[in-house]
Every structure is written in structure tokens, then in C-alpha cells.
Amino acid sequence: MADLKYDVVICGGGNKALMLAMYLTKFAGMRCGIFERRHEIGGGLATEEIAAPGFRGNTHANLMLPWYWTPLYRDFPEFWDYGGMIDQYKCSDGAIFLDTQKCLGIYSQKFDPTQERTAEQIARFSQKDADTWLKLWKLTSTPEYQRVLFDDLMNPAEWKTRPEYMERQMGVFNVIQEAGIDPMPYMGASPMEAVRMMFESEELQYTVLRFFPSSVMNVRDKSKGMLLLGMANMLPQISFARGGTHMVAHACHQWLTKNGCEFHINKTVTKILHDGKRASGIELHDGTQVDASKLVVTAGLSVMQLLDVIGRDVFGSEICSKVDNLSHHNLGSIMWYSYAIHEAPRYIAEDFNPDIHETMWLGLTTSSDLEHLGRECDEATKGQIPAIGDFNPVVWCHSLVDPSFAPPGKHIAQHEMQAPGAQDLTDDEWLRLKDKHAEDMIEFWSKFAPNMNWSNVIGIDTNSPYDIRRMANLPYGNCAGIDKSSTQDGPNRPVPELANHRTPIQNVYCTGGYWHVGGTASAAEAYNCYKIIASDLKLDNQPWTLAGNEEPDSLIDQQVQLVERVRNTFRV
Amino acid sequence: MSEKFDFIVIGAGPNGLAIAAYLTRAGQKVLLLEKRIEEGGGLMTEQVTLPEYYHNTHALYMMMVDQAPIYSDFEFESRWNVRHVFPDLQVTLPTRDGRALCFYRDVEKTCKSIAEFSSRDAEAYRKMHHLYAQMMDQILGPQTYVPMDPAPLMAAKAYASELGRELAELTEKTPLEIVTEMYEHEVVRAAMLYMCTHWGLDYSQSGVSYMVPIYLNRMVNYRLTCGGSHRVSNALYKSVFANGGEIRQSVRVKRIQIENGVASGVLLEDGREFHAEKAVVSTLNPHQTFLDYVGTENLDADFVAMIKGYMWEKSSMNNVHLALDDLPNFKAASVNPDVNQSLTYILGVESVKEVTDYYDAILDNRMPERSVMTCSFPSVHDSYQAPRGKSTAYLSQVVPYDLQPEGKEHWYDRDFKKTRTAEMIDLLAQYTTNINDRTILKSYMTTPVDIENKFATMAKGGFKHGAYHPLQMGYLRPNQDCSQYRTPIKNLYVGGASVAPGGMIIWGPGYNCANALADDYGIEKWWSQPENVRKAIERGYV
């Protein structure tokens, strides 16, 4: 007889597991047991005080977007109060060009809802681009565009082939054409080519292009140019989690524990017990067995771990070989440093725009030449760090906006940059690179902000792909697990046969960062998996079927209300 | 419109969690407010060096697992799977000439080790061990989990019994006097004296030496939490939720709201407001509670003067955490193999003078010339905390906060921290064969200012929220108006480490405050009076 018994056993305790457990508990009435290998839940929703005690550095997920948890805000009213809060800087994105010490600040929608302030800044480089920017912002705010966006994000692959989704796809083409944009040339273009087509000033081209690697997309990838519209639309929405990304994990944990879900940490799932057709439970590393009377779900495990815990023979050689050949080396292995500092960085470029220091996704680059980003992506695919001249770090300083990030009067800044894969270097090489990269970053950063020198540094957390291996589901150090190239995205992610969250075992389902959308801290992977489970089990009065909750419009409304709530709660 | 709760508890450290856990399980609606993301205060387990190495970056030793009622009341092991390891060899003082003075859980094994240095001291230890164990189990332990009596009543009860009289006389001596009268051998004296001073007792201070039997009894009663210290607080945290309690984390209190002399709620910096139908309970230090959040305008002048006179600790901690590529091998292990399995090591002292010289410098806010520290290798006792065949090290040194002449800001100086780290590692290297640049994969230092930055309640890096001084202990902690957990303001209670019986992971303030709240608000207690407390009351000790 098993030692523990639940309706559903969830393998993994990261953000996908937490958010899926919330839906299974509230809308499927199931009693969940969560089993997490590490000592802390949340997975990528992680904030640590490693740079220096009292200084909070997000060691994994950092950038949030208002769409991320729209289902949770709709279906779990306590989520915000329990800590599921986002906020935005005065400038949500931007770039500083060392050669001219000029800068381009993209104002957040919190501070500049109509984007007129942003257009003013763009106009200093190109009036035409300023007009294009406002046109894009208006276009992407239309219901037609937002519906297609949410359709793609918040539905499993097989639902997206339904007629109503296809109709909305067609609807958005008309809106784009009416805005005078011909989408066809973007179809086969790389992001680098696409930004050159859309904008004329290199400064705006660089600033928008810079966001592709941040979304784990190579700037030379021919299949990603068509996403330019979406990427440009995201820049004013870039947000962070108030208090630190780990707060979101605690928000879910509080809701779940109050509603009967049980957590078991320091427990590694080694086997899902099944008879080839149905699963009866799981086995842990210490030999204990856990009964699952209804479901077993792997949430956060890599697709490779999924094959192991169920048994590769069950999946068959074709799926196994596809999984074994998944690429993970294009982009996504990142240096994620935190810097506990006395003063916040103050930039020479503040002469050009005094707000630039309060920018969240601030790109620092030698010049606006797009090849800096091109070479950074090239080096990343070869498992190298580029020369300092080709550094394109993104930096931010959450303590400027949210004082809880650092002790009174002090600050914490962070940077992100592409890096070698975790297995590209030996342990010794990694330990040396981690320290050398800190030296290089201070040298590079101080060219833009003279006060970012070593005497301003209290301590640095050199968090690298080598450290990300603490997450057993990210053996390559890639934050999205595997590349988000076109063959491994959407209905192909991680492989077509598993994209809809089912496995060959009837009551075993799977989700995580290896599934669509992938590489985000959003609720999408959990919500889409839950939709498949609920439809397979033919459960009634599910949230998306309730009056007033029709999708995608109810999610779009949540996004609008969220931004309003941020504007009113955290005064600019 | 503010949200309504029966009780609002400010601070989700061990004591705040204890209060919330007891009250929620008694059916009360409790809100916890915590400035940090993580609950548990000093009960932290963090990966501050490398992946798969877990470090207990603050509290490591669980001193009252056999005494505190909370462990059985909340079924830590059976309900929340929180287990403790109780190593057989508790404290070891290796000597420079390769020997080792070992303190085991087993008194006879300890006497055998002491006898190698002085057979007279071995006999003295046996006597002390039994006497202090009696004092601990019959008086000092129970006293931790009942409200403190005023001094005259406490004295009267003490003098009513032989054991109580002996404890009262002991209290008036200084730790130095107690140790030097009892023991003759310098190494034995050094170990005994250091184990008192390491936790903040001033060797020349009389009037609080009832702490000496506590520390020298607990010295062989240290336990470690499997999986790391944070597991302990996490269990209570889950219990609070499971019983309907709530928490708001990463919040900054702006005001404890007082309406015509009565505490009614809490206002946060970000504008959120919470109403307390019954009471607001603060587990913060007295300055935060009364000067920052209540406000002097709500207090009478004498009380404000008392609060402003509250004394902070004179020393703090400078810790180094190491990720080691090997298991530690002590030179003294060639003589006694047990040495490699000791929970704690005292390094750098072999005479009383070396201990007193060290502390004279600390009390003078100077860094001593010669380093003295304790260290521990938790992963040796709990394999979860490091990869197989490797280990974690926790080097801990008592240091001044207000360093002279440089001032506290000097603790931010990276070169100074590098030399401090090297000095502590060199001291460890003197007693071991395999601690060197090859085996040390990564080091991580925390300083007194780091402690203050991480825990706002620990002013001047003082982890006990205030000095252990005779004018500020027992019935006088933090002062005579607040030591019984009520305060001059109706419906405002205090229950943190700055309140009797004091700091460390002993759960006393939280447990007693929960009992006081239950008594004052007519809440039916689901927990029963601990057995040792009942017996102590019967014997008139408490």
C-alpha cells in the first residue's frame, strides 16, 4: 500500500506545477500532491540574496509581461494580494549608444499609455519612425490583434485549428493591411532584416532588435522576422514582479496550501508507476510510493526526464530520437549577474534623456550597429562570449522602482547577456569565466555609467549557465530548456506528438518550459495543459466556459485592468 | 476599506510564526506581515556558493528541540517531515600540538577526553554536567516557556529550594569566575569560557550568569535540521495556511494604527490597511515597534525614555561559508578519529587569556590580532546539504559592529573582507590537512552590516535583538512594562527576541506571547501545559 495518496500527483514544484495545481484544485476539485526535488518551490520564479544579504537578485525569470497571468487574475481574485503583483519602470525599455552617448528611452505604458512620450524620443532620431511607432501601438491595441495574440498564447495547439481561431487570424490581416503594412515581406525575413524594413533609424532598429535575443530568438533566424510586430508591441509592457519573482511562487503556494494542496520538497521522482495504459502513482528516490487515484502530471520536468520517468519504450523509438535530437545550443544560455551596489548607476547619456537611468530593459552597446547583436548571437551558438566591444548586455535596477529590493539607501542592479552552454566549459573554466566576466562587465558598464566602478560594488552574484544546472530540468543551462527555433515552437514544441500535453499513458499529462510558449514565467504552459485535461475528462463549468469569461476577450480585459491597477497602486 | 483579521502579527520570524501557528490552529483569523520574501527570519537555507551546496546562512544550531513544546505540539517530524540530526560528538577544541578536547553527548566519553588534559577537571565536568542538566530540566528549561516572574518573586522561589539557591548564587558570579573556580586546565577553561561568550555573554558580567548553565548544558544538546534550518520555519508557515491564516510578504509597515489609545490595525507604506479586531502583535525590536511604528506621540515620556535606553548587543557575527571539494580532515583525527565527525569546532584558543584578550578587543570595537572562531561542516551530518564526497563549511567569528577606527562602513570594503576570509581560512587550515585553494571551490562571507541589511530587526547586526544585560533580561526584557508580552497600549503585544526570555531559536517569546493572547482574549487552548513546566510549578521553581 503506498505511503501517500492524492487524486493527482504533480512531479515538479516550479511555476507550471503551482499554477496547474491551482486549476486542478479549484476547477477539477482534485486533491493535489506536489513533489519538488530542490529545497524551495517556484523553479524559475526564484529570487536570492547572493550578491549580498538584504539585496534581492532574481536568479532566473526577471522580465514579466501583463499577459502572463491573465487567467489567474480572472479565476483567482486573491492572487494579486497574495503577492502576484507586477510593476513597471518609467521607461520599460531602451538603449544607450556608447559612441554618441545618445540614448533611446521607450516609456512604459504605465507612464505613457498613448506612447506619445516615446514617440517624442524616437522623433529625435527619425520623425518617420515616430509616426510608425504610434501606428504600430494603435494597431497592436486593436481587439483583432489582441485576440490573435491571446488565441496563440492561451490555447493548446489542437484548439488553434478550430474555425473561430482561423477566422480571427484572417481578421487581423485586414487590420494590418488597413494600417498600410504589407506583412508578406516579413514572412521569410530574419529579425535583423525585418527591423530594417520597418524602421529607418538604426537606433530604433537596434532597440527593437535587442528584444529578440531576450526572447530566446536568434536575430538571424529567418523564421522570426514576422514576429516583429509582436516584439515592438511588447517593449512598453516590460514589467517585473514586485518584491522579486519568487513572490509569485509564494502567492501560489499560499493559495494552494490554504486549499488543501500538499507540498513535499527534497523529493526526486524517479518513476511513474503504470501498466502501459494507466498510471497508478509515482516512486521517489527514497523508495516511497505515492498513489494517484486520477492523474499524474509532470510539470516542469524536461521532456528528456519525462521519457525517463515513464520509460522510453512506452514512447517508441521515433519520439525518443526526436527528443534526443532537440537543439538547445542556439540561444538561451545566459549570464544573469546581480550587483549589490552603494549607488544606482548614473549614465552620461542622462544629458541626452534624464529618464534613461530609470529604464528596466536597458541595452548597453558600443554603437547602434546591428551586427553587435548579430555577433553576440553567432558567438552564443559557438558557445563563446563575444569580445567586450561586442557586448550587448541588458541592465536594470529594480530597487529604483521597488525599494524592497535593497536595504535603505542602497541598490541592486542586474545584467543579462548570452553565454556559452552549461556543458561547453569544464567546471574550472566556468569558475574562472564567472569572475573574469564580472571584471569585463564592470569595465564595460563604467564606460556608460562612471559610478559603476569597483568601489561602488558591495558584492556580485556571478549567476551563469553553470549555476542554472541547479535546476535538473535545464541540464544545458538554457533558460528555455531547448531552443525556441521554428522547428521547436508552437505545435512543434517540444515535439508534435507531445505538444498537446498528452502522453501514451492515458492519465499522465505533461507541461513545462519545454512546451509552448516556453522560456517564460507565464501561466500559459499550465493553463493550456489544464484545458487539455479538463476537455479529456469532460469536466463541466470550466472557467473559460462561464458567462462573462468568453475567451480571448475576458483575458484581454484582465490585461487592461491589470495595467490600470499597476498605474493606481504604485504611483509613478 | 481595510481587510479584517482577529490578530495581525508583524514579522514572520520563528516567534512570529509560532504565535500565528498556535492562534490559527485555535480557530483565530491571523494575518502575518513580513518585510522579506522568505518567512523564518534567521532560519535560512540558501545556495550562496555553488549549485547543489546548501548553506544555513544564519541560524544553524537548534538548541531547544528537547525542551521547546512547539516541536511536539506541531508534530514537526510526523506531520511536516522535519527531522533533526543529533551528532554524538558535539564540540571539539583541537589543540596546536595535535590533541583534541572532545565534548560528547555521552558524559563518560567526555570525561575520558577531558582526563587526557586533567583528571581533576574530568571529575569536575561530571559533577557540573549532572548539576547543570538538573538545573536545565527542572528550572531553566521550564522558565523559558512561562512568563518571567518579577525579580523579588523569582528570588523568593529560588531560595525556597537548594537547587534554586545554588542557581541564584551562580547568577551573581561572572562567567570567568564560574569557569576558573570549577576547572584548572587552561585548555578546558578556554573551551568552557568560549562556549559562553560565543553566544554573546560578556565574560566579566555578573547578574546574568544563569545563562552559563544554559549554554554549557546546551553545548552538548545541539541539533541540526535535515535539509537545512529553513525547513523548521517552513513547517509552521504551512501550518498557518492550512489553518486559514494569511501572510503578506515583501511589505513595509508604515504605522501601527492607534485609535484613542488602542491598537486597531496596521498601515503599510504602499497604502494597504489591515484591521485587527483583537490585537496587533509585533515581533520586531523595541525601536521599530514603538519609535518607528507606534510613534512617541502615543506613548508617555518615561516609557519613550526607557525604549530609547534599550541596549543593543556589543558584538555581531562575521561568517564565511565554503563549498569544499572534499570532506574535512582534522590533524587531531589521527589521535581520535571521532574528531572528523564533530558538529562544532572551537579554533584559536587554548587558554583563558586568549579568550579574554579576544573579547577585550571586541568590547573595544577593535579587530583582535589573533583570530578565534567556531566552525561546522553541516553536510557531514546531513548528506543532503552537499554533493556526495564534498562538503559545506560554516566559519563563524564574533566581531564588533562599530569597528574602530574605520567605523561600520569598513565591513563593505571588499579588500578588508578578502583578508578577513583568508585569515579565517588560514586558521582552519592550521588544524586540518586538506583545506587549501584546491579544495575550496568557492567562499561567501557575511558581515555585521550584512546581517543588519538582511534582517532589519537585528540592529547593529545583533541577532538576539538586544544585549543580554542584567538590566535588560528576564522580567526586565525589554523593560518591566513589556516583558509579560502586554504593552502600555491596549491590544498591542510584543513577542520577539527582544522580549523575555530572549533570542536564538528557543521559541520562548513566541510561545509565551501566544499563551498570553489566549488568556487575555479567552481563546480555548488546543495545546496542553508542558510536563516539565507543570512539575516546575509544583516544585515552586516557576
Tab-separated table of C-alpha atoms in Angstrom, chain A residues 50 251 286 327 403 416 432 463 469:
chain	number	residue	atom	x	y	z
A	50	ILE	CA	23.548	36.142	-3.022
A	251	ALA	CA	1.424	33.737	-3.882
A	286	ASP	CA	13.924	7.141	-1.321
A	327	SER	CA	18.611	21.544	-30.311
A	403	PRO	CA	12.675	49.865	-2.513
A	416	GLU	CA	21.735	39.630	-18.711
A	432	ARG	CA	37.327	31.393	-13.956
A	463	ASN	CA	24.951	33.544	-11.784
A	469	ARG	CA	22.248	23.453	-13.751
